[in-house]
Short mmCIF file of C-alpha atoms in Angstrom, two decimals:
data_model
loop_
_atom_site.label_atom_id
_atom_site.label_comp_id
_atom_site.label_asym_id
_atom_site.label_seq_id
_atom_site.Cartn_x
_atom_site.Cartn_y
_atom_site.Cartn_z
CA UNK A 1 -19.52 2.46 -17.47
CA UNK A 2 -18.22 0.65 -14.38
CA UNK A 3 -21.18 -1.73 -14.19
CA UNK A 4 -18.96 -4.60 -15.30
CA UNK A 5 -15.22 -4.64 -14.69
CA UNK A 6 -13.94 -5.80 -18.07
CA UNK A 7 -10.55 -7.34 -18.88
CA UNK A 8 -8.92 -3.99 -19.74
CA UNK A 9 -10.03 -2.39 -16.47
CA UNK A 10 -8.82 -5.47 -14.63
CA UNK A 11 -5.47 -5.18 -16.42
CA UNK A 12 -5.17 -1.57 -15.23
CA UNK A 13 -5.98 -2.66 -11.67
CA UNK A 14 -3.19 -5.25 -11.87
CA UNK A 15 -0.78 -2.61 -13.24
CA UNK A 16 -1.46 -0.48 -10.15
CA UNK A 17 0.59 -3.05 -8.22
CA UNK A 18 3.85 -2.01 -9.94
CA UNK A 19 4.11 1.39 -8.21
CA UNK A 20 3.64 -0.29 -4.82
CA UNK A 21 7.01 -1.96 -5.31
CA UNK A 22 8.88 0.82 -7.12
CA UNK A 23 7.62 3.89 -5.26
CA UNK A 24 9.36 3.08 -1.93
CA UNK A 25 12.71 3.12 -3.73
CA UNK A 26 11.85 6.39 -5.46
CA UNK A 27 10.32 8.04 -2.38
CA UNK A 28 12.33 6.79 0.61
CA UNK A 29 15.09 9.35 0.38
CA UNK A 30 12.53 12.14 -0.05
CA UNK A 31 10.46 10.88 2.89
CA UNK A 32 13.47 10.54 5.19
CA UNK A 33 14.83 13.94 4.25
CA UNK A 34 11.47 15.56 4.99
CA UNK A 35 10.90 13.54 8.18
CA UNK A 36 14.26 14.28 9.77
CA UNK A 37 15.55 17.27 7.89
CA UNK A 38 18.68 15.20 7.35
CA UNK A 39 19.91 13.22 4.34
CA UNK A 40 18.75 9.59 4.47
CA UNK A 41 21.01 7.16 6.28
CA UNK A 42 21.55 5.14 3.10
CA UNK A 43 23.27 8.14 1.54
CA UNK A 44 25.20 9.48 4.52
CA UNK A 45 26.79 6.14 5.33
CA UNK A 46 27.26 4.86 1.79
CA UNK B 1 25.66 -13.76 10.30
CA UNK B 2 21.87 -13.55 10.80
CA UNK B 3 22.19 -10.03 12.19
CA UNK B 4 24.32 -8.94 9.22
CA UNK B 5 21.87 -10.47 6.73
CA UNK B 6 18.94 -8.78 8.49
CA UNK B 7 20.77 -5.46 8.46
CA UNK B 8 21.43 -5.89 4.72
CA UNK B 9 17.75 -6.57 4.01
CA UNK B 10 16.72 -3.53 6.04
CA UNK B 11 19.25 -1.33 4.34
CA UNK B 12 18.37 -2.45 0.84
CA UNK B 13 14.68 -3.11 1.51
CA UNK B 14 13.43 -0.86 -1.27
CA UNK B 15 15.69 -2.58 -3.81
CA UNK B 16 14.53 -5.99 -2.59
CA UNK B 17 10.94 -4.94 -3.28
CA UNK B 18 11.80 -3.89 -6.84
CA UNK B 19 13.79 -7.09 -7.37
CA UNK B 20 10.78 -9.18 -6.27
CA UNK B 21 8.80 -7.90 -9.26
CA UNK B 22 11.55 -8.94 -11.70
CA UNK B 23 11.99 -12.30 -9.94
CA UNK B 24 8.25 -12.91 -10.26
CA UNK B 25 8.23 -11.94 -13.93
CA UNK B 26 11.29 -14.04 -14.74
CA UNK B 27 10.35 -17.07 -12.62
CA UNK B 28 6.67 -17.64 -13.36
CA UNK B 29 6.64 -21.08 -11.70
CA UNK B 30 7.60 -19.46 -8.40
CA UNK B 31 5.00 -16.72 -8.96
CA UNK B 32 2.36 -19.40 -9.57
CA UNK B 33 3.48 -21.21 -6.41
CA UNK B 34 3.23 -18.06 -4.28
CA UNK B 35 -0.04 -16.79 -5.80
CA UNK B 36 -2.27 -18.64 -3.29
CA UNK B 37 -0.08 -17.29 -0.48
CA UNK B 38 -0.65 -13.63 -1.40
CA UNK B 39 -3.41 -13.10 1.20
CA UNK B 40 -1.58 -14.86 4.09
CA UNK B 41 1.61 -12.96 3.18
CA UNK B 42 -0.33 -9.70 3.25
CA UNK B 43 -1.72 -10.52 6.73
CA UNK B 44 1.73 -11.52 8.01
CA UNK B 45 3.24 -8.31 6.62
CA UNK B 46 0.79 -6.34 8.74
CA UNK B 47 1.56 -8.59 11.71
CA UNK B 48 5.33 -8.05 11.65
CA UNK B 49 4.99 -4.31 11.00
CA UNK B 50 2.69 -4.12 14.05
CA UNK B 51 5.16 -6.11 16.17
CA UNK B 52 7.71 -3.38 15.62
CA UNK B 53 5.59 -0.29 16.06
CA UNK B 54 4.94 1.50 19.35
CA UNK B 55 1.44 0.45 20.39
CA UNK B 56 1.25 3.10 23.11
CA UNK B 57 0.80 5.71 20.36
CA UNK B 58 -2.54 4.20 19.23
CA UNK B 59 -4.47 5.78 22.14
CA UNK B 60 -3.34 9.38 21.54
CA UNK B 61 -4.22 9.06 17.83
CA UNK B 62 -7.67 7.67 18.63
CA UNK B 63 -8.27 10.56 21.02
CA UNK B 64 -8.05 12.90 18.00
CA UNK B 65 -10.76 11.35 15.82
CA UNK B 66 -11.39 14.53 13.82
CA UNK B 67 -7.93 14.42 12.35
CA UNK B 68 -8.40 10.77 11.38
CA UNK B 69 -11.84 11.46 9.91
CA UNK B 70 -10.53 14.40 7.89
CA UNK B 71 -7.80 12.22 6.40
CA UNK B 72 -10.36 9.51 5.57
CA UNK B 73 -12.66 12.10 3.96
CA UNK B 74 -9.79 13.20 1.73
CA UNK B 75 -8.82 9.64 0.84
CA UNK B 76 -12.28 8.26 0.12
CA UNK B 77 -14.11 11.31 -1.26
CA UNK B 78 -11.71 14.18 -1.96
CA UNK B 79 -9.13 12.19 -3.88
CA UNK B 80 -11.71 10.44 -6.12
CA UNK B 81 -13.30 13.82 -6.94
CA UNK B 82 -9.89 15.25 -7.83
CA UNK B 83 -9.06 12.24 -10.00
CA UNK B 84 -12.48 12.50 -11.66
CA UNK B 85 -11.81 16.12 -12.57
CA UNK B 86 -8.38 15.32 -14.03
CA UNK B 87 -9.77 12.31 -15.94
CA UNK B 88 -12.56 14.43 -17.43
CA UNK B 89 -9.93 16.75 -18.89
CA UNK B 90 -7.51 14.08 -20.11
CA UNK B 91 -9.56 11.00 -21.03
CA UNK B 92 -12.60 9.78 -22.89
CA UNK B 93 -15.30 9.25 -20.20
CA UNK B 94 -16.21 5.76 -21.43
CA UNK B 95 -12.65 4.46 -21.69
CA UNK B 96 -11.41 1.49 -19.61
CA UNK B 97 -8.55 3.64 -18.27
CA UNK B 98 -11.03 6.23 -16.97
CA UNK B 99 -12.91 3.45 -15.17
CA UNK B 100 -9.69 1.92 -13.85
CA UNK B 101 -8.37 5.21 -12.49
CA UNK B 102 -11.66 5.93 -10.75
CA UNK B 103 -11.76 2.47 -9.18
CA UNK B 104 -8.17 3.00 -8.08
CA UNK B 105 -9.04 6.37 -6.52
CA UNK B 106 -12.04 5.10 -4.53
CA UNK B 107 -10.13 2.09 -3.15
CA UNK B 108 -8.92 1.98 0.46
CA UNK B 109 -5.23 2.33 1.39
CA UNK B 110 -3.09 -0.80 1.32
CA UNK B 111 -3.34 -3.02 4.40
CA UNK B 112 0.43 -3.18 4.62
CA UNK B 113 0.64 0.63 5.02
CA UNK B 114 2.38 0.32 8.44
CA UNK B 115 5.10 -1.87 6.87
CA UNK B 116 5.58 0.63 4.04
CA UNK B 117 5.66 3.44 6.61
CA UNK B 118 8.51 1.73 8.44
CA UNK B 119 10.38 1.22 5.16
CA UNK B 120 10.10 4.82 3.96
CA UNK B 121 10.42 6.42 7.40
CA UNK B 122 6.84 7.56 8.05
CA UNK B 123 4.74 7.10 11.19
CA UNK B 124 3.41 3.48 11.20
CA UNK B 125 0.70 3.83 13.88
CA UNK B 126 -1.19 6.51 12.00
CA UNK B 127 -0.72 4.58 8.75
CA UNK B 128 -2.30 1.54 10.45
CA UNK B 129 -5.29 3.49 11.75
CA UNK B 130 -5.95 5.22 8.42
CA UNK B 131 -5.55 1.93 6.59
CA UNK B 132 -8.02 0.16 8.89
CA UNK B 133 -10.51 3.04 8.82
CA UNK B 134 -10.27 3.33 5.05
CA UNK B 135 -10.70 -0.41 4.55
CA UNK B 136 -13.80 -0.43 6.76
CA UNK B 137 -15.43 2.56 5.03
CA UNK B 138 -14.42 2.04 1.38
CA UNK B 139 -16.99 -0.74 0.69
CA UNK B 140 -19.64 1.94 1.35
CA UNK B 141 -17.99 5.11 0.06
CA UNK B 142 -16.45 3.58 -3.10
CA UNK B 143 -19.72 2.47 -4.74
CA UNK B 144 -21.40 5.63 -3.39
CA UNK B 145 -18.91 7.99 -5.05
CA UNK B 146 -18.96 6.05 -8.33
CA UNK B 147 -22.77 6.16 -8.45
CA UNK B 148 -22.97 9.82 -7.35
CA UNK B 149 -20.69 10.79 -10.23
CA UNK B 150 -22.94 8.89 -12.64
CA UNK B 151 -20.22 6.43 -13.59
CA UNK B 152 -22.28 3.29 -13.10
CA UNK B 153 -22.50 0.87 -10.23
CA UNK B 154 -19.94 -1.18 -8.34
CA UNK B 155 -21.53 -4.29 -6.92
CA UNK B 156 -19.84 -5.03 -3.63
CA UNK B 157 -21.07 -6.92 -0.63
CA UNK B 158 -20.08 -4.62 2.27
CA UNK B 159 -21.16 -7.07 4.96
CA UNK B 160 -19.03 -9.86 3.53
CA UNK B 161 -16.06 -7.53 2.99
CA UNK B 162 -16.28 -6.20 6.55
CA UNK B 163 -16.37 -9.72 7.94
CA UNK B 164 -13.30 -10.63 5.85
CA UNK B 165 -11.52 -7.45 6.95
CA UNK B 166 -12.40 -8.13 10.58
CA UNK B 167 -11.02 -11.66 10.36
CA UNK B 168 -7.80 -10.48 8.66
CA UNK B 169 -7.20 -7.67 11.15
CA UNK B 170 -7.98 -9.91 14.13
CA UNK B 171 -5.47 -12.50 12.96
CA UNK B 172 -2.79 -9.90 12.12
CA UNK B 173 -3.11 -7.87 15.32
CA UNK B 174 -3.66 -10.95 17.50
CA UNK B 175 -0.47 -12.55 16.20
CA UNK B 176 1.44 -9.28 16.59
CA UNK B 177 0.24 -8.94 20.19
CA UNK B 178 1.25 -12.55 20.91
CA UNK B 179 4.73 -12.11 19.40
CA UNK B 180 5.28 -8.88 21.37
CA UNK B 181 4.08 -10.61 24.52
CA UNK B 182 6.43 -13.58 24.03
CA UNK B 183 9.46 -11.49 23.03
CA UNK B 184 8.90 -8.55 25.40
CA UNK B 185 9.51 -4.89 24.46
CA UNK B 186 13.27 -4.98 25.02
CA UNK B 187 13.83 -7.94 22.70
CA UNK B 188 11.51 -6.43 20.07
CA UNK B 189 13.77 -3.36 20.01
CA UNK B 190 16.96 -5.48 20.04
CA UNK B 191 15.75 -7.64 17.16
CA UNK B 192 14.19 -4.73 15.26
CA UNK B 193 16.33 -5.25 12.16
CA UNK B 194 15.47 -8.94 12.01
CA UNK B 195 11.75 -8.21 12.30
CA UNK B 196 12.17 -5.55 9.61
CA UNK B 197 13.96 -8.05 7.36
CA UNK B 198 11.14 -10.59 7.79
CA UNK B 199 8.63 -7.87 6.85
CA UNK B 200 10.58 -7.03 3.69
CA UNK B 201 10.79 -10.70 2.70
CA UNK B 202 7.04 -11.11 3.22
CA UNK B 203 6.28 -8.13 0.97
CA UNK B 204 8.75 -9.50 -1.59
CA UNK B 205 6.95 -12.87 -1.54
CA UNK B 206 3.67 -11.01 -1.99
CA UNK B 207 5.14 -9.17 -4.99
CA UNK B 208 6.41 -12.37 -6.60
CA UNK B 209 2.97 -13.99 -6.20
CA UNK B 210 1.25 -10.97 -7.77
CA UNK B 211 3.31 -11.44 -10.93
CA UNK B 212 1.69 -14.80 -11.69
CA UNK B 213 0.56 -14.60 -15.33
CA UNK B 214 1.84 -11.04 -15.72
CA UNK B 215 4.68 -11.96 -18.08
CA UNK B 216 2.13 -13.36 -20.54
CA UNK B 217 0.09 -10.14 -20.30
CA UNK B 218 3.17 -8.00 -20.93
CA UNK B 219 4.23 -10.08 -23.93
CA UNK B 220 0.70 -10.11 -25.35
CA UNK B 221 -0.02 -6.38 -24.98
CA UNK B 222 3.23 -4.54 -24.19
CA UNK B 223 2.01 -1.09 -25.22
CA UNK B 224 -1.20 -1.37 -23.21
CA UNK B 225 0.59 -2.66 -20.10
CA UNK B 226 3.21 0.10 -20.41
CA UNK B 227 0.54 2.78 -20.81
CA UNK B 228 -1.51 1.50 -17.89
CA UNK B 229 1.59 1.16 -15.71
CA UNK B 230 2.60 4.76 -16.45
CA UNK B 231 -0.94 5.89 -15.63
CA UNK B 232 -0.79 3.93 -12.36
CA UNK B 233 2.55 5.58 -11.49
CA UNK B 234 1.08 8.98 -12.36
CA UNK B 235 -1.95 8.47 -10.12
CA UNK B 236 0.13 7.02 -7.27
CA UNK B 237 2.73 9.81 -7.40
CA UNK B 238 0.18 12.57 -8.01
CA UNK B 239 -1.97 11.60 -5.04
CA UNK B 240 1.13 11.27 -2.84
CA UNK B 241 2.20 14.82 -3.69
CA UNK B 242 -1.29 16.30 -3.17
CA UNK B 243 -1.75 14.28 0.05
CA UNK B 244 1.55 15.57 1.45
CA UNK B 245 0.80 19.17 0.47
CA UNK B 246 -2.60 19.08 2.20
CA UNK B 247 -0.92 18.72 5.60
CA UNK B 248 2.41 20.31 4.79
CA UNK B 249 1.92 23.41 6.94
CA UNK B 250 0.22 21.61 9.83
CA UNK B 251 2.54 18.65 10.24
CA UNK B 252 5.11 17.31 7.82
CA UNK B 253 5.21 13.94 9.59
CA UNK B 254 1.45 13.58 9.20
CA UNK B 255 1.73 14.80 5.61
CA UNK B 256 4.08 11.91 4.84
CA UNK B 257 1.59 9.39 6.18
CA UNK B 258 -1.23 10.95 4.17
CA UNK B 259 1.02 10.90 1.09
CA UNK B 260 1.75 7.22 1.59
CA UNK B 261 -1.87 6.16 2.03
CA UNK B 262 -3.15 8.51 -0.68
CA UNK B 263 -1.07 6.99 -3.45
CA UNK B 264 -0.85 3.35 -2.40
CA UNK B 265 -4.28 1.77 -2.64
CA UNK B 266 -5.52 -1.76 -2.08
CA UNK B 267 -7.04 -3.01 -5.32
CA UNK B 268 -8.24 -6.34 -3.96
CA UNK B 269 -11.50 -4.66 -2.94
CA UNK B 270 -12.27 -3.67 -6.52
CA UNK B 271 -11.09 -6.89 -8.11
CA UNK B 272 -13.66 -8.55 -5.81
CA UNK B 273 -16.39 -6.36 -7.31
CA UNK B 274 -18.73 -7.87 -9.87
#
């Protein structure tokens, strides 16, 4: 079924780019909290 | 003034990345203009992330190849098998979304993983090594996994892709080495925020370029684009969580890197497939 990458599959592949730009905003505070055990700097100094 | 602007970009880097998508969608002429620059921007993103990272940590990571190989095995074989199992339960095997998710899962991590690591607070050196290893192996493992699962064939040219990867990495790392050499370690540290701001702007330019033609797609098929985007978020987030949990007890710092590279994949490999 993957022998030819059709337009709909290609559209999905393009849509995978959206999370690359949104996920850092959603994940940064979680990552920093886990990495340091402290609240992220953006929160503590806001 | 420059220092304050750089500090602002660093502080709000994640919001700048999100804004780049909306700028690209709203300003299609700019997106069209930046589209041809997507590859150079991607290479420069890697360059500036590598300028900032501590190169002395590369050696210790390379002296523990088993850890690196285990992470690559998860990324290139384990994750696709997991996604295949979930897709079998949730989707029609012949559907385009099934195919798209599988191609997503067998793809290598993004080349700009070190830049993303710096933005979210993960370890950039390990992100770089996993990204390079994954990019070198995925042209072989991706088609292999797809064929082994009986999902068809992905026609890639591994030799050509490896040559292209080699050229990109040589340029990115060579430039990074040169910049570090010219600036010196002390100035790299002193101007860290400025280098970080340049990296964020490069990724933002990359994002704007990627949106070329996307507004038309969204307007033509809004439901399909929304559904596919949600699926892409689900796969990205799901693999990040599983990736982090795999190494949670061993090393949380390493778990964060694995999370980052598990969810964020480079689709240019698969869009090159015919």
